[in-house]
Amino acid sequence: MSLDGTFLHCVVSEMLSAGLVGGRIDKIYQPSREEIIISIRSAGKHNKILISSNSMSARVCMTERAAENPSAPPMFCMLLRKHLSGGKLLDITQDGLERIINFDFECMNEIGDMVVNRLTAEIMGRHSNIILMAKKDGVYRVTDSIKRITDDVS
């Protein structure tokens, strides 16, 4: 089953109605090379969001599954933990019916200032990606992504 913009709109609506906005990131896992799981604590319970950029099964959904994690977290997972851990989920958005979902977080940077970071899930089949961006001067700039794309490819 392919995920289109209409289906992803329903996924975003489900996450919004689950009360995730306002919750705080508890844990971040990367059980496989192209998959992350974010545990969010909100309204006294834990919810998990699975974001996969796997070319055969790219998706964004809420999950209850327990992840088998590698003994050492991958670099992208450590980067997400550095920039997002303890952050407050401000909003979950989708522009129109695009296959892109944005998760905006208010986090504290290494010097103690509050900053806004965005985790974007692009669900585009084999071109799917998970991108971390930081907001500076009102503009989001790419920090890193789970799949690095060169200018030649992009």
XYZ file of C-alpha atoms in Angstrom:
154
model
C 0.000 0.000 0.000
C 1.417 3.374 -0.963
C 1.052 6.356 1.303
C -0.461 9.376 -0.380
C -1.028 12.874 0.951
C -4.613 12.136 1.966
C -3.585 9.140 4.066
C -0.781 11.142 5.708
C -3.317 13.886 6.492
C -5.257 11.263 8.474
C -2.049 10.196 10.256
C -1.337 13.817 11.253
C -4.933 14.199 12.489
C -4.566 11.015 14.569
C -1.358 12.290 16.177
C -2.922 15.682 16.914
C -6.016 14.089 18.464
C -3.797 11.805 20.592
C -2.608 14.912 22.423
C 1.035 14.678 21.372
C 1.405 18.449 20.949
C 2.724 19.884 24.190
C 4.385 16.601 25.124
C 8.096 16.208 25.783
C 10.561 13.882 24.108
C 11.483 11.102 26.494
C 13.665 8.834 24.348
C 14.908 8.561 20.773
C 15.845 5.221 19.214
C 17.195 4.175 15.825
C 16.492 0.434 15.602
C 17.580 0.202 11.959
C 19.551 2.227 9.444
C 16.486 4.044 8.044
C 14.075 4.061 10.989
C 13.690 6.142 14.137
C 11.288 5.880 17.060
C 10.553 8.911 19.221
C 8.935 8.378 22.615
C 6.863 11.380 23.713
C 5.513 11.851 27.223
C 2.193 13.716 27.221
C -0.924 13.749 29.374
C 0.560 11.178 31.742
C 1.300 8.535 29.115
C 4.002 7.600 26.647
C 3.349 7.594 22.907
C 5.797 6.368 20.296
C 6.112 7.768 16.787
C 7.763 5.562 14.179
C 9.351 7.360 11.225
C 10.771 5.157 8.480
C 12.582 6.242 5.324
C 12.987 2.655 4.119
C 12.474 2.544 0.355
C 10.162 -0.486 0.616
C 8.113 0.653 3.616
C 8.468 4.393 4.177
C 5.904 5.552 6.729
C 5.031 7.697 9.726
C 2.742 6.223 12.369
C 2.100 5.828 16.057
C 3.263 2.481 17.384
C 3.312 0.359 20.518
C 6.092 -1.964 19.387
C 9.243 -2.323 21.417
C 12.310 -1.731 19.306
C 15.389 -3.958 19.202
C 18.145 -1.395 19.355
C 21.791 -1.786 18.378
C 24.312 -1.847 21.221
C 25.798 1.461 20.047
C 23.437 4.130 18.666
C 24.116 5.311 15.088
C 25.457 8.836 14.522
C 22.095 10.220 13.330
C 20.415 8.933 16.487
C 23.060 10.599 18.668
C 22.596 13.840 16.723
C 18.815 13.695 17.248
C 19.340 13.067 20.955
C 21.709 16.039 21.180
C 19.312 18.451 19.459
C 15.884 17.120 20.488
C 16.087 15.309 23.863
C 13.764 16.861 26.417
C 12.260 19.094 23.739
C 8.608 20.099 23.728
C 6.552 19.183 20.658
C 5.106 22.475 19.410
C 3.250 21.308 16.311
C 2.778 18.580 13.717
C 2.044 19.957 10.254
C 1.582 18.930 6.663
C 1.537 21.467 3.818
C -1.613 20.760 1.831
C -1.592 17.125 0.769
C 2.173 16.853 0.326
C 3.851 13.652 1.515
C 5.896 15.650 4.002
C 5.230 15.842 7.748
C 6.964 18.413 9.967
C 7.472 17.971 13.700
C 8.469 21.254 15.391
C 10.196 21.061 18.775
C 11.227 23.730 21.261
C 14.548 22.600 22.710
C 17.418 23.929 24.750
C 20.736 24.198 22.915
C 24.161 23.526 24.428
C 24.455 27.061 25.857
C 20.993 27.025 27.421
C 19.055 29.094 24.875
C 15.625 27.956 23.699
C 15.644 27.111 19.982
C 13.168 25.603 17.534
C 14.217 22.458 15.674
C 12.201 20.724 12.982
C 12.234 17.037 12.152
C 10.838 16.503 8.663
C 9.694 13.153 7.310
C 9.585 13.018 3.511
C 7.615 9.950 2.441
C 8.552 9.583 -1.237
C 9.147 5.873 -1.843
C 12.827 5.211 -2.493
C 13.549 8.941 -2.128
C 12.148 9.063 1.425
C 14.244 10.849 4.015
C 14.244 12.107 7.599
C 15.748 15.581 7.948
C 16.719 17.548 11.056
C 16.611 21.340 10.658
C 17.345 24.240 12.991
C 15.469 27.534 12.830
C 17.705 30.585 12.693
C 16.524 34.094 11.852
C 13.122 32.715 10.839
C 14.585 30.268 8.307
C 15.060 26.509 8.698
C 18.525 25.259 7.791
C 19.401 21.582 7.373
C 21.500 20.181 10.210
C 21.656 16.601 8.897
C 19.543 13.834 7.426
C 19.307 10.082 7.753
C 20.155 9.756 4.032
C 22.721 12.257 2.851
C 21.997 13.567 -0.627
C 24.653 15.405 -2.629
C 23.972 18.470 -4.771
C 24.527 16.313 -7.868
C 21.604 14.065 -6.950
C 19.345 16.813 -5.627
